[in-house]
GROMACS .gro file of C-alpha atoms in nm:
model
  246
    1MET     CA    1  -6.155  -5.906  -3.398
    2SER     CA    2  -6.466  -5.833  -3.181
    3LYS     CA    3  -6.522  -6.044  -2.871
    4GLU     CA    4  -6.812  -6.290  -2.898
    5PRO     CA    5  -7.076  -6.244  -2.627
    6ARG     CA    6  -7.079  -6.508  -2.346
    7LEU     CA    7  -7.385  -6.742  -2.328
    8ASP     CA    8  -7.510  -6.561  -2.017
    9GLU     CA    9  -7.474  -6.237  -2.182
   10GLN     CA   10  -7.676  -6.346  -2.481
   11VAL     CA   11  -7.950  -6.483  -2.258
   12ILE     CA   12  -7.964  -6.155  -2.052
   13SER     CA   13  -7.956  -5.939  -2.375
   14GLN     CA   14  -8.239  -6.136  -2.537
   15ALA     CA   15  -8.463  -6.105  -2.221
   16ALA     CA   16  -8.388  -5.733  -2.209
   17GLN     CA   17  -8.440  -5.697  -2.579
   18ALA     CA   18  -8.802  -5.875  -2.556
   19ALA     CA   19  -8.884  -5.643  -2.270
   20LEU     CA   20  -8.791  -5.340  -2.465
   21SER     CA   21  -8.976  -5.469  -2.774
   22SER     CA   22  -9.287  -5.512  -2.594
   23GLN     CA   23  -9.296  -5.141  -2.528
   24LEU     CA   24  -9.248  -5.034  -2.897
   25GLU     CA   25  -9.526  -4.989  -3.143
   26GLU     CA   26  -9.315  -5.102  -3.426
   27ALA     CA   27  -8.931  -5.189  -3.500
   28GLU     CA   28  -8.808  -5.303  -3.837
   29ASP     CA   29  -8.482  -5.403  -3.675
   30LEU     CA   30  -8.366  -5.405  -3.309
   31ASN     CA   31  -8.066  -5.531  -3.126
   32LEU     CA   32  -7.973  -5.493  -2.773
   33ASP     CA   33  -7.657  -5.610  -2.602
   34VAL     CA   34  -7.583  -5.608  -2.225
   35SER     CA   35  -7.230  -5.636  -2.116
   36THR     CA   36  -7.270  -5.816  -1.774
   37ASP     CA   37  -7.282  -6.179  -1.634
   38VAL     CA   38  -7.531  -6.379  -1.426
   39LEU     CA   39  -7.389  -6.271  -1.098
   40LYS     CA   40  -7.389  -5.910  -1.174
   41ALA     CA   41  -7.722  -5.930  -1.336
   42ALA     CA   42  -7.873  -6.092  -1.023
   43GLN     CA   43  -7.732  -5.794  -0.826
   44GLY     CA   44  -7.886  -5.548  -1.071
   45LYS     CA   45  -7.545  -5.450  -1.225
   46ALA     CA   46  -7.420  -5.412  -1.587
   47ASP     CA   47  -7.106  -5.268  -1.737
   48SER     CA   48  -7.273  -5.114  -2.034
   49VAL     CA   49  -7.578  -5.156  -2.274
   50SER     CA   50  -7.582  -5.087  -2.644
   51ILE     CA   51  -7.909  -5.055  -2.852
   52ASN     CA   52  -7.918  -5.041  -3.227
   53GLY     CA   53  -8.258  -5.020  -3.423
   54ARG     CA   54  -8.398  -4.915  -3.746
   55GLY     CA   55  -8.767  -4.804  -3.806
   56VAL     CA   56  -8.837  -4.780  -3.439
   57VAL     CA   57  -9.180  -4.625  -3.347
   58VAL     CA   58  -9.287  -4.530  -2.993
   59GLN     CA   59  -9.583  -4.306  -2.918
   60ASP     CA   60  -9.628  -4.247  -3.290
   61VAL     CA   61  -9.284  -4.107  -3.320
   62ARG     CA   62  -9.071  -4.288  -3.574
   63VAL     CA   63  -8.673  -4.287  -3.573
   64ASP     CA   64  -8.525  -4.400  -3.893
   65LYS     CA   65  -8.205  -4.531  -3.728
   66MET     CA   66  -8.058  -4.516  -3.371
   67ALA     CA   67  -7.757  -4.619  -3.178
   68VAL     CA   68  -7.762  -4.572  -2.802
   69GLN     CA   69  -7.457  -4.657  -2.568
   70THR     CA   70  -7.474  -4.639  -2.187
   71ASP     CA   71  -7.208  -4.638  -1.924
   72ARG     CA   72  -7.226  -4.861  -1.612
   73LEU     CA   73  -7.574  -4.906  -1.465
   74SER     CA   74  -7.744  -5.018  -1.159
   75PHE     CA   75  -8.105  -5.138  -1.169
   76ASN     CA   76  -8.370  -5.324  -1.000
   77PRO     CA   77  -8.338  -5.685  -1.135
   78LEU     CA   78  -8.721  -5.767  -1.057
   79SER     CA   79  -8.821  -5.473  -1.281
   80ILE     CA   80  -8.693  -5.664  -1.596
   81LEU     CA   81  -8.916  -5.951  -1.534
   82LEU     CA   82  -9.204  -5.688  -1.524
   83GLY     CA   83  -9.095  -5.540  -1.858
   84GLN     CA   84  -8.988  -5.214  -1.719
   85LEU     CA   85  -8.643  -5.121  -1.629
   86LYS     CA   86  -8.610  -4.936  -1.296
   87LEU     CA   87  -8.285  -4.770  -1.227
   88ASP     CA   88  -8.123  -4.766  -0.870
   89GLN     CA   89  -7.869  -4.498  -0.974
   90PRO     CA   90  -7.878  -4.226  -1.240
   91LEU     CA   91  -7.745  -4.334  -1.579
   92ASP     CA   92  -7.543  -4.139  -1.863
   93ALA     CA   93  -7.588  -4.229  -2.223
   94THR     CA   94  -7.497  -4.116  -2.569
   95ALA     CA   95  -7.709  -4.159  -2.874
   96GLN     CA   96  -7.676  -4.104  -3.254
   97ILE     CA   97  -8.045  -4.080  -3.420
   98ALA     CA   98  -8.143  -4.022  -3.779
   99LEU     CA   99  -8.489  -3.904  -3.883
  100THR     CA  100  -8.619  -3.843  -4.227
  101GLU     CA  101  -8.822  -3.540  -4.331
  102ALA     CA  102  -9.143  -3.759  -4.313
  103ASP     CA  103  -9.035  -3.879  -3.966
  104LEU     CA  104  -9.003  -3.515  -3.851
  105ASN     CA  105  -9.357  -3.407  -3.992
  106ARG     CA  106  -9.506  -3.730  -3.834
  107ALA     CA  107  -9.347  -3.629  -3.497
  108MET     CA  108  -9.468  -3.277  -3.507
  109GLN     CA  109  -9.831  -3.415  -3.530
  110ALA     CA  110  -9.782  -3.685  -3.253
  111GLU     CA  111  -9.958  -3.632  -2.912
  112ALA     CA  112  -9.629  -3.717  -2.731
  113VAL     CA  113  -9.470  -3.418  -2.907
  114THR     CA  114  -9.746  -3.148  -2.923
  115GLN     CA  115  -9.819  -3.188  -2.562
  116ARG     CA  116  -9.464  -3.095  -2.483
  117LEU     CA  117  -9.453  -2.789  -2.704
  118PRO     CA  118  -9.457  -2.493  -2.459
  119SER     CA  119  -9.656  -2.166  -2.512
  120LEU     CA  120  -9.432  -1.855  -2.521
  121LYS     CA  121  -9.494  -1.595  -2.272
  122LEU     CA  122  -9.399  -1.241  -2.399
  123ASN     CA  123  -9.383  -0.896  -2.242
  124VAL     CA  124  -9.471  -0.646  -2.523
  125GLU     CA  125  -9.443  -0.286  -2.378
  126GLY     CA  126  -9.549  -0.398  -2.035
  127GLU     CA  127  -9.845  -0.602  -2.165
  128PRO     CA  128  -9.856  -0.984  -2.152
  129VAL     CA  129  -9.888  -1.183  -2.483
  130THR     CA  130  -9.914  -1.558  -2.504
  131VAL     CA  131  -9.804  -1.726  -2.835
  132GLU     CA  132  -9.953  -2.071  -2.879
  133LEU     CA  133  -9.822  -2.302  -3.160
  134GLY     CA  134 -10.084  -2.414  -3.420
  135GLN     CA  135 -10.085  -2.764  -3.574
  136PRO     CA  136  -9.952  -2.898  -3.797
  137VAL     CA  137  -9.602  -2.743  -3.826
  138ALA     CA  138  -9.436  -2.838  -4.153
  139VAL     CA  139  -9.067  -2.933  -4.144
  140THR     CA  140  -8.844  -2.931  -4.452
  141LEU     CA  141  -8.484  -3.034  -4.495
  142PRO     CA  142  -8.350  -2.840  -4.794
  143ALA     CA  143  -8.030  -2.931  -4.962
  144ASP     CA  144  -7.843  -2.638  -4.829
  145GLY     CA  145  -7.819  -2.814  -4.475
  146LYS     CA  146  -8.080  -2.593  -4.291
  147ILE     CA  147  -8.408  -2.679  -4.132
  148GLY     CA  148  -8.725  -2.501  -4.241
  149LEU     CA  149  -9.040  -2.479  -4.020
  150ASP     CA  150  -9.367  -2.337  -4.157
  151GLY     CA  151  -9.682  -2.318  -3.944
  152THR     CA  152  -9.927  -2.087  -3.778
  153ALA     CA  153  -9.955  -1.945  -3.415
  154LEU     CA  154 -10.235  -1.791  -3.211
  155LEU     CA  155 -10.142  -1.462  -3.038
  156HIS     CA  156 -10.344  -1.432  -2.706
  157GLU     CA  157 -10.344  -1.076  -2.617
  158ARG     CA  158 -10.540  -0.903  -2.330
  159GLU     CA  159 -10.879  -0.877  -2.515
  160THR     CA  160 -10.808  -1.032  -2.851
  161THR     CA  161 -10.675  -1.358  -3.006
  162ARG     CA  162 -10.546  -1.352  -3.368
  163GLN     CA  163 -10.371  -1.603  -3.603
  164VAL     CA  164 -10.039  -1.551  -3.779
  165GLY     CA  165  -9.842  -1.752  -4.011
  166PHE     CA  166  -9.474  -1.797  -3.976
  167ALA     CA  167  -9.176  -1.938  -4.162
  168VAL     CA  168  -8.848  -1.999  -3.976
  169VAL     CA  169  -8.507  -2.118  -4.106
  170ILE     CA  170  -8.284  -2.280  -3.839
  171LEU     CA  171  -7.902  -2.340  -3.871
  172PRO     CA  172  -7.829  -2.679  -3.694
  173ARG     CA  173  -7.591  -2.719  -3.403
  174THR     CA  174  -7.236  -2.820  -3.495
  175GLY     CA  175  -6.929  -2.892  -3.295
  176GLN     CA  176  -6.841  -2.523  -3.300
  177GLN     CA  177  -7.157  -2.340  -3.331
  178PRO     CA  178  -7.498  -2.358  -3.131
  179VAL     CA  179  -7.836  -2.384  -3.297
  180ARG     CA  180  -7.887  -2.038  -3.481
  181LEU     CA  181  -8.191  -1.867  -3.609
  182GLU     CA  182  -8.123  -1.755  -3.956
  183SER     CA  183  -8.448  -1.605  -4.049
  184PHE     CA  184  -8.804  -1.540  -3.909
  185VAL     CA  185  -9.094  -1.428  -4.113
  186CYS     CA  186  -9.439  -1.355  -3.991
  187GLU     CA  187  -9.743  -1.328  -4.221
  188SER     CA  188 -10.051  -1.166  -4.078
  189GLY     CA  189 -10.367  -0.989  -4.204
  190GLU     CA  190 -10.252  -0.696  -4.004
  191ALA     CA  191  -9.910  -0.543  -3.913
  192LEU     CA  192  -9.714  -0.673  -3.613
  193SER     CA  193  -9.556  -0.405  -3.414
  194ILE     CA  194  -9.177  -0.382  -3.405
  195GLU     CA  195  -9.194  -0.432  -3.033
  196PHE     CA  196  -9.379  -0.762  -3.065
  197THR     CA  197  -9.161  -0.881  -3.329
  198ILE     CA  198  -8.840  -0.806  -3.115
  199ALA     CA  199  -8.984  -0.980  -2.809
  200LEU     CA  200  -9.071  -1.286  -3.021
  201LEU     CA  201  -8.729  -1.300  -3.173
  202GLN     CA  202  -8.553  -1.268  -2.832
  203THR     CA  203  -8.770  -1.552  -2.694
  204PHE     CA  204  -8.691  -1.790  -2.994
  205LYS     CA  205  -8.314  -1.713  -2.949
  206GLN     CA  206  -8.347  -1.798  -2.570
  207LEU     CA  207  -8.521  -2.111  -2.640
  208LEU     CA  208  -8.247  -2.222  -2.903
  209ALA     CA  209  -7.970  -2.114  -2.678
  210GLN     CA  210  -8.085  -2.366  -2.396
  211PRO     CA  211  -7.784  -2.597  -2.295
  212TYR     CA  212  -8.009  -2.904  -2.261
  213ILE     CA  213  -8.367  -3.014  -2.296
  214GLU     CA  214  -8.562  -3.176  -2.008
  215ILE     CA  215  -8.796  -3.454  -2.087
  216GLU     CA  216  -8.969  -3.660  -1.820
  217GLY     CA  217  -8.684  -3.597  -1.585
  218MET     CA  218  -8.408  -3.650  -1.837
  219ALA     CA  219  -8.159  -3.397  -1.931
  220ILE     CA  220  -8.065  -3.432  -2.292
  221LYS     CA  221  -7.792  -3.223  -2.458
  222VAL     CA  222  -7.774  -3.185  -2.834
  223LYS     CA  223  -7.397  -3.230  -2.931
  224ARG     CA  224  -7.415  -3.207  -3.306
  225MET     CA  225  -7.677  -3.189  -3.589
  226GLU     CA  226  -7.631  -3.257  -3.973
  227ILE     CA  227  -7.848  -3.267  -4.260
  228GLN     CA  228  -7.778  -3.536  -4.513
  229ALA     CA  229  -7.999  -3.615  -4.814
  230GLY     CA  230  -8.327  -3.546  -4.660
  231LYS     CA  231  -8.225  -3.676  -4.320
  232LEU     CA  232  -8.155  -3.509  -3.980
  233LEU     CA  233  -7.864  -3.674  -3.800
  234VAL     CA  234  -7.853  -3.585  -3.431
  235GLU     CA  235  -7.586  -3.671  -3.175
  236THR     CA  236  -7.695  -3.629  -2.804
  237GLU     CA  237  -7.594  -3.688  -2.454
  238ALA     CA  238  -7.835  -3.768  -2.170
  239HIS     CA  239  -7.838  -3.778  -1.799
  240ILE     CA  240  -8.112  -4.006  -1.704
  241PRO     CA  241  -8.237  -4.034  -1.327
  242GLN     CA  242  -8.484  -4.290  -1.418
  243MET     CA  243  -8.606  -4.470  -1.732
  244PRO     CA  244  -8.945  -4.311  -1.850
  245SER     CA  245  -9.259  -4.523  -1.901
  246LEU     CA  246  -9.311  -4.580  -2.284
   0.00000   0.00000   0.00000
């Protein structure tokens, strides 16, 4: 039988939930529970925080479902009153997130995402080539449990710029296997050299093999990915030195 939260925990949780809700563009459902008491909260301490939400939208990125759990945290209590949590010590958290195919395609057009998509710097036979991702990139979640990406890219070479189309199939990360590139097809009006194709594939593989993703100072590690009926399920761990501004 689950323990009912004390009155002081309910009050603190409601205040924190109101502060979080004020920073979201939309939330169909949102529940935030803080495990603490009045004395600890006054000192900026809490044993844990859990957040559960559905249809949450922030910076035009929608998450169909999410569940976040933190360990002990230390924060500036005055920052809660100002509607922005400021950490006094780094925080570790785990999250389970579900995104629909529509959510993923919406995210690939959101400014918060497109601004963070890096250009790829290649060295092709001693010559620098920059690959810039075009917009939009279409994401598909076929029934075979893979992720498909279709789009265009601009190739900036020393004296020319040309556009190529591409189709990528990715095998999601599991408990035993990292993210893997199953296939990569380029379509161009002119042939791409073998040297360029090899350099591009090597760069993609290096990106997929990265142990974690860094976003606004947070180190996020993807533990597992799974495709279920048009949804992408992701389990992550995060080390958070400071809460980002939404």
